[in-house]
């Protein structure tokens, strides 16, 4: 009796799936923390939307975080010929304070948004390791939002490489019962 080809294919794919599952390395410890959205009014018309703000951290970027800002789609009326498809702007600030070290800083960016929202604006900030408090706000009418997250310290260095064992030297004598092969040049 032969095995149907569908069963063979299923067994093969199952084995490959198991092997590939074993070969996947452990996930990195990267982390994303999103803060409450900042409701804001934008300039260049009567426009408004919410602004998303979040931070990305990873032990590989010890003492640093990436701050991200992105506006959701604009609602409102703008000036000019395309008043119902406005492009409006506001300056968004993400002010941070490291509660562990006392360091302070800010990420300030001019956010332009339209019917599809805005681009994603992002920048590394040297916050130092520790607990970071964040306040996000704009330079127009808005409701500031607060949040916090942790920045990891320096990742542990990888373990030192183990030196290979010294090369073995050939034994002086052969084991009992073993004879060396005759040298072809000796037979002449």
Short mmCIF file of C-alpha atoms in Angstrom, two decimals:
data_model
loop_
_atom_site.label_atom_id
_atom_site.label_comp_id
_atom_site.label_asym_id
_atom_site.label_seq_id
_atom_site.Cartn_x
_atom_site.Cartn_y
_atom_site.Cartn_z
CA UNK A 1 0.00 0.00 0.00
CA UNK A 2 1.35 3.46 -0.89
CA UNK A 3 0.92 6.70 0.98
CA UNK A 4 -1.20 9.29 -0.85
CA UNK A 5 0.82 12.23 -2.15
CA UNK A 6 -1.22 14.72 -0.12
CA UNK A 7 -0.26 12.96 3.09
CA UNK A 8 3.42 12.88 2.08
CA UNK A 9 3.27 16.61 1.27
CA UNK A 10 1.62 17.39 4.61
CA UNK A 11 4.24 15.38 6.52
CA UNK A 12 7.06 17.07 4.60
CA UNK A 13 5.66 20.56 5.17
CA UNK A 14 5.04 19.76 8.84
CA UNK A 15 8.65 18.64 9.26
CA UNK A 16 9.95 21.74 7.48
CA UNK A 17 7.74 23.95 9.65
CA UNK A 18 9.08 22.31 12.79
CA UNK A 19 12.69 22.65 11.67
CA UNK A 20 12.24 26.29 10.65
CA UNK A 21 10.53 26.99 13.97
CA UNK A 22 13.56 25.63 15.79
CA UNK A 23 15.97 27.75 13.76
CA UNK A 24 14.33 31.11 14.59
CA UNK A 25 16.44 33.09 17.06
CA UNK A 26 14.93 34.65 20.16
CA UNK A 27 13.16 37.97 19.47
CA UNK A 28 14.97 41.20 20.24
CA UNK A 29 13.94 43.14 23.30
CA UNK A 30 12.80 46.18 21.30
CA UNK A 31 9.81 47.95 22.76
CA UNK A 32 7.30 50.53 21.52
CA UNK A 33 5.33 52.70 23.95
CA UNK A 34 2.51 54.85 22.53
CA UNK A 35 1.32 57.86 24.51
CA UNK A 36 -2.20 59.35 24.51
CA UNK A 37 -3.00 61.24 21.29
CA UNK A 38 -2.77 65.04 21.35
CA UNK A 39 -5.97 66.71 20.04
CA UNK A 40 -4.90 69.93 18.27
CA UNK A 41 -6.06 72.75 16.00
CA UNK A 42 -3.77 73.43 13.02
CA UNK A 43 -2.86 76.68 11.20
CA UNK A 44 -3.65 77.69 7.59
CA UNK A 45 -7.41 77.34 7.94
CA UNK A 46 -9.80 75.86 10.43
CA UNK A 47 -8.29 72.38 10.74
CA UNK A 48 -7.97 69.86 13.50
CA UNK A 49 -6.92 66.31 14.23
CA UNK A 50 -5.15 64.11 16.74
CA UNK A 51 -1.39 63.68 16.79
CA UNK A 52 0.09 60.28 17.63
CA UNK A 53 3.31 60.25 19.67
CA UNK A 54 5.29 57.14 20.61
CA UNK A 55 8.79 56.03 21.61
CA UNK A 56 10.84 53.03 20.48
CA UNK A 57 13.61 51.56 22.63
CA UNK A 58 16.03 48.66 22.26
CA UNK A 59 18.97 47.42 24.36
CA UNK A 60 21.13 47.82 21.24
CA UNK A 61 20.54 51.60 21.47
CA UNK A 62 21.52 51.78 25.14
CA UNK A 63 20.61 55.15 26.61
CA UNK A 64 18.76 56.28 23.47
CA UNK A 65 15.16 56.31 22.28
CA UNK A 66 13.46 57.13 19.00
CA UNK A 67 10.63 59.64 19.36
CA UNK A 68 7.93 59.38 16.65
CA UNK A 69 5.22 61.90 15.70
CA UNK A 70 2.44 61.47 13.14
CA UNK A 71 -0.82 63.38 12.58
CA UNK A 72 -4.02 61.54 11.73
CA UNK A 73 -6.15 62.79 8.77
CA UNK A 74 -7.13 66.48 8.99
CA UNK A 75 -10.75 67.59 9.30
CA UNK A 76 -11.66 71.17 8.44
CA UNK A 77 -11.66 73.94 5.88
CA UNK A 78 -8.52 75.52 4.45
CA UNK A 79 -7.77 78.63 2.41
CA UNK A 80 -7.54 78.71 -1.36
CA UNK A 81 -9.00 76.79 -4.25
CA UNK A 82 -9.04 73.40 -2.48
CA UNK A 83 -10.64 74.54 0.77
CA UNK A 84 -12.27 71.15 1.47
CA UNK A 85 -8.94 69.34 1.06
CA UNK A 86 -6.79 71.48 3.36
CA UNK A 87 -3.12 71.08 4.17
CA UNK A 88 -2.52 72.53 7.61
CA UNK A 89 0.42 72.65 10.02
CA UNK A 90 1.46 72.99 13.62
CA UNK A 91 4.72 72.70 15.54
CA UNK A 92 4.65 69.63 17.78
CA UNK A 93 6.98 69.32 20.78
CA UNK A 94 7.80 66.17 22.71
CA UNK A 95 9.52 67.33 25.92
CA UNK A 96 11.19 64.62 28.01
CA UNK A 97 12.85 64.33 31.42
CA UNK A 98 14.93 61.41 32.63
CA UNK A 99 13.77 60.83 36.21
CA UNK A 100 16.82 58.64 36.94
CA UNK A 101 19.61 61.00 35.78
CA UNK A 102 17.83 64.38 35.63
CA UNK A 103 18.65 64.88 31.92
CA UNK A 104 16.10 66.89 29.90
CA UNK A 105 15.49 67.49 26.22
CA UNK A 106 12.88 67.93 23.55
CA UNK A 107 12.05 66.89 20.02
CA UNK A 108 10.36 69.70 18.08
CA UNK A 109 9.01 69.22 14.54
CA UNK A 110 6.73 71.14 12.16
CA UNK A 111 3.94 68.67 11.31
CA UNK A 112 2.12 69.22 7.99
CA UNK A 113 -1.01 67.14 7.48
CA UNK A 114 -3.83 66.79 4.99
CA UNK A 115 -6.65 64.43 4.09
CA UNK A 116 -4.38 61.42 4.64
CA UNK A 117 -2.65 62.63 7.76
CA UNK A 118 1.07 63.38 7.83
CA UNK A 119 4.36 61.69 7.27
CA UNK A 120 5.92 59.95 10.23
CA UNK A 121 8.54 62.18 11.82
CA UNK A 122 11.16 60.43 13.97
CA UNK A 123 14.44 61.26 15.69
CA UNK A 124 16.90 59.59 18.07
CA UNK A 125 17.19 61.30 21.43
CA UNK A 126 20.07 60.71 23.86
CA UNK A 127 17.90 60.32 26.95
CA UNK A 128 20.28 58.16 28.95
CA UNK A 129 19.08 54.98 30.64
CA UNK A 130 16.23 55.15 33.13
CA UNK A 131 12.61 56.19 33.50
CA UNK A 132 11.60 58.92 31.00
CA UNK A 133 8.61 61.24 31.53
CA UNK A 134 7.16 62.73 28.32
CA UNK A 135 4.84 65.68 27.63
CA UNK A 136 3.58 66.18 24.04
CA UNK A 137 1.94 69.44 22.93
CA UNK A 138 1.67 71.85 19.97
CA UNK A 139 2.13 75.59 19.47
CA UNK A 140 -1.59 75.97 18.64
CA UNK A 141 -4.72 75.19 20.66
CA UNK A 142 -4.27 71.64 22.00
CA UNK A 143 -4.69 69.34 24.96
CA UNK A 144 -1.18 68.32 26.13
CA UNK A 145 -0.68 64.64 26.91
CA UNK A 146 1.70 62.89 29.30
CA UNK A 147 3.31 59.46 29.43
CA UNK A 148 6.41 57.62 30.55
CA UNK A 149 8.60 54.72 29.47
CA UNK A 150 11.90 53.04 30.33
CA UNK A 151 15.14 53.25 28.34
CA UNK A 152 17.44 50.26 28.85
CA UNK A 153 21.04 50.61 29.96
CA UNK A 154 24.02 49.24 28.06
CA UNK A 155 23.39 45.69 26.91
CA UNK A 156 25.66 43.05 28.40
CA UNK A 157 28.64 42.35 26.15
CA UNK A 158 28.58 39.03 24.35
CA UNK A 159 30.45 36.22 26.11
CA UNK A 160 34.14 35.97 25.26
CA UNK A 161 35.03 33.46 22.58
CA UNK A 162 36.36 30.19 23.90
CA UNK A 163 39.84 29.39 22.64
CA UNK A 164 40.00 26.20 20.59
CA UNK A 165 41.82 23.26 22.18
CA UNK A 166 45.47 22.90 21.21
CA UNK A 167 46.12 20.79 18.13
CA UNK A 168 46.79 17.19 19.04
CA UNK A 169 50.14 15.73 18.16
CA UNK A 170 50.32 12.30 16.52
CA UNK A 171 51.25 9.46 18.86
CA UNK A 172 54.81 8.14 18.77
CA UNK A 173 53.68 4.55 18.49
CA UNK A 174 50.74 2.85 16.86
CA UNK A 175 48.15 0.96 18.82
CA UNK A 176 48.86 -2.77 19.24
CA UNK A 177 47.91 -4.79 16.15
CA UNK A 178 48.24 -1.88 13.72
CA UNK A 179 51.10 -1.90 11.27
CA UNK A 180 52.03 1.08 9.14
CA UNK A 181 51.36 0.70 5.44
CA UNK A 182 54.49 -0.15 3.44
CA UNK A 183 56.08 2.74 1.60
CA UNK A 184 55.89 2.14 -2.19
CA UNK A 185 59.42 3.50 -2.66
CA UNK A 186 60.86 0.91 -0.24
CA UNK A 187 59.75 -1.99 -2.46
CA UNK A 188 62.38 -1.25 -5.13
#
